[in-house]
């Protein structure tokens, strides 16, 4: 039986009583100790999302602190260069801090305050989730600890420096592959030991159900802005509108698409395909990985036959994760979204082309989405519209880009 | 018919002492040694927990992670874990063995398939760290039908209401997590406080065998000996790590450690 999206129910609420999307994805596969804190957080969030005062507070901070709305611009030069569909960008990297992670971080800090917690911990891969959480924690006067893989600490220096400046304690994670997957595990382990005093922020739409909900609910701000901007520009949602977004954990894509679920817009997610000559990748949806349990949720996940989580490889630390949000597994199985991947090389080329032609310079994560746009646009009619979520700025990838291409342009 | 787990508790009660329950990881530090370790431990321990390693554990502390890492590096697979149990049971048919691990391995193996292997190798019980109540009801019932104990966990964060429900649906043994911690954390709650919580749980149903785990070492074990059972895990994993470092035989070393632990609770 094929899965269906129920109309008039928000995407994050499309789960059953066991918090499973389509009866297959998500849930709460957690140690007993976390049952109560997760239950408490679920109750608090259920209350807060209906609370007008809280919503006003959120909107106030999104406007004055995050900087809403972020620009929606036409990429004239790229469009001319490719000679097909009209290409637009939602420049989410203009948000305070330089990426979409600020939405989730801000909301988690607001919730932590409401819960009376003084400490907040979070995981990070590319360093954006950590940077934003440290920023927001500083603003809202919370003590902050960030778990980050030792390999990622090395390859995402600028964000590490930013976290330190914000007064966060960075805990290097040296277990396993020393990347995001291990950072999330270590952060959860820390929370198991400190859940009485500490609030946990999961950096993407992954983990136990409540973290998926809070994150997607927060990043939904992107599409609330975008749908207005699309109406202002075109007077309607254009026919065959394509919304292209990179997916690692899937938080920016979930937010970019949320308000368009019930429109005819085509949703295209681009996973990290890894290097051209490698068998490793971070694209469980594209490559048909089986359902497994990772970090408390059932999802398509890169794993071996036994159920050991598999290694990944990607030039983009933010997409370098073996799993994928249960929301995206659900969107894939309902066929509401289509998923593909771009290789490291394609992402680098896309970064180069966009940075050369336009005033924006996407980081390696959204460069995966641009790679797909660059592939598609020439095949399409000039009446068709593509919007890419440019959800991060290349500055943080300066070192990697220099190393791979010899020079860095922005 | 009484389960081997219940029988083990019955003996301990007769001897007026808690059951000593050990935890080691299958395949640590090798498949062969792992079996030798079980044989050695069984001389003094009443129930043996055997971990099947997962590479993305969300509730294990450093020591157990280290053991799991060694086991996985040795290429341990589920079929090897069952082999180890089978060989152990040939020599020690009455000693209960409880497998402990994360759900994804069972999920990939197939629940029924996994239970079949449990049955044929002689596994007596299961602890699944990330399959809490009530999500575990269906699987726990499957276990029951196969006469395999599904061991429910309780923690200091478990509400009284929830405890009542969990205890009602529990089998022959319940595991109380002593404190908010991953495994192997330093005991950060006083034994008095732990026993206070323990007794409150016992009052809900005095007949159920309730064991305490997390943070128990040779230093803390005697202060908790009024419990039905006490689990020592990380300390044993640490012993293996240290004896490997010192190029000593982990088997004989563990024998001494577990003898010492036992002497503190009789």
XYZ file of C-alpha atoms in Angstrom, chain A residues 18-19 24 27-37 175-176 181-182 184-186 188-190 192-196 290-296 298 301 303-310, chain B residues 53-61 65 69 72 76-79 103-109 129-135 153-159 162 166 177 179-182 188 214:
92
model
C 3.585 5.967 18.128
C 5.030 9.074 16.451
C 7.335 3.378 9.217
C 9.234 7.124 16.577
C 11.103 7.301 19.859
C 13.715 4.564 20.120
C 15.267 5.924 23.270
C 16.615 4.748 26.615
C 14.095 4.718 29.472
C 15.868 7.619 31.172
C 14.965 9.930 28.287
C 11.276 8.975 28.209
C 10.269 11.542 30.804
C 12.370 14.490 29.556
C 34.802 8.135 18.736
C 33.911 6.399 15.470
C 26.967 10.979 13.445
C 29.277 10.593 16.433
C 24.891 13.428 17.770
C 25.478 10.158 19.666
C 27.802 11.829 22.155
C 22.552 12.296 23.351
C 24.719 10.370 25.787
C 25.518 13.616 27.560
C 21.049 11.005 29.240
C 23.361 11.957 32.115
C 22.236 15.565 32.509
C 18.628 15.723 31.393
C 17.459 17.103 34.746
C 17.180 0.150 3.980
C 15.158 1.332 6.946
C 17.040 1.193 10.214
C 17.186 2.938 13.540
C 19.602 5.768 14.094
C 19.617 8.278 16.935
C 16.211 7.286 18.215
C 13.520 4.773 12.147
C 20.016 4.852 6.763
C 24.159 0.513 7.170
C 25.505 -2.964 6.649
C 23.473 -6.181 6.682
C 23.984 -6.586 10.431
C 22.628 -3.139 11.216
C 25.910 -1.410 11.957
C 25.711 2.183 10.750
C 27.856 2.686 7.643
C 27.954 -4.524 19.999
C 26.495 -1.650 17.988
C 28.623 1.085 16.501
C 26.206 3.933 17.234
C 25.226 3.417 20.875
C 23.298 6.279 22.482
C 23.438 5.164 26.105
C 26.843 3.555 26.645
C 29.660 5.146 28.551
C 32.079 1.754 23.994
C 34.787 -1.109 19.508
C 33.487 -4.898 16.157
C 31.978 -9.907 15.594
C 28.610 -10.693 14.004
C 25.324 -11.748 15.577
C 25.884 -15.337 14.478
C 17.210 -2.618 18.525
C 18.546 -1.969 15.044
C 20.477 -5.227 15.029
C 17.323 -7.165 15.877
C 15.329 -5.134 13.362
C 17.767 -5.948 10.535
C 18.000 -9.596 11.580
C 18.379 -0.390 25.491
C 16.461 1.717 22.983
C 13.130 -0.076 22.893
C 11.224 1.443 25.811
C 7.751 0.711 27.114
C 5.070 0.768 25.663
C 6.703 0.566 22.226
C 14.113 -0.960 32.523
C 13.145 1.651 35.090
C 15.042 4.853 35.748
C 15.002 7.679 38.299
C 13.019 9.688 35.728
C 10.275 7.042 35.413
C 7.044 8.339 36.952
C 4.492 4.566 34.401
C 5.760 -1.333 33.270
C 18.992 2.272 36.456
C 21.078 7.318 38.294
C 20.904 9.676 35.339
C 23.934 8.490 33.455
C 25.281 6.437 30.645
C 26.647 10.378 41.697
C 24.946 1.619 36.487
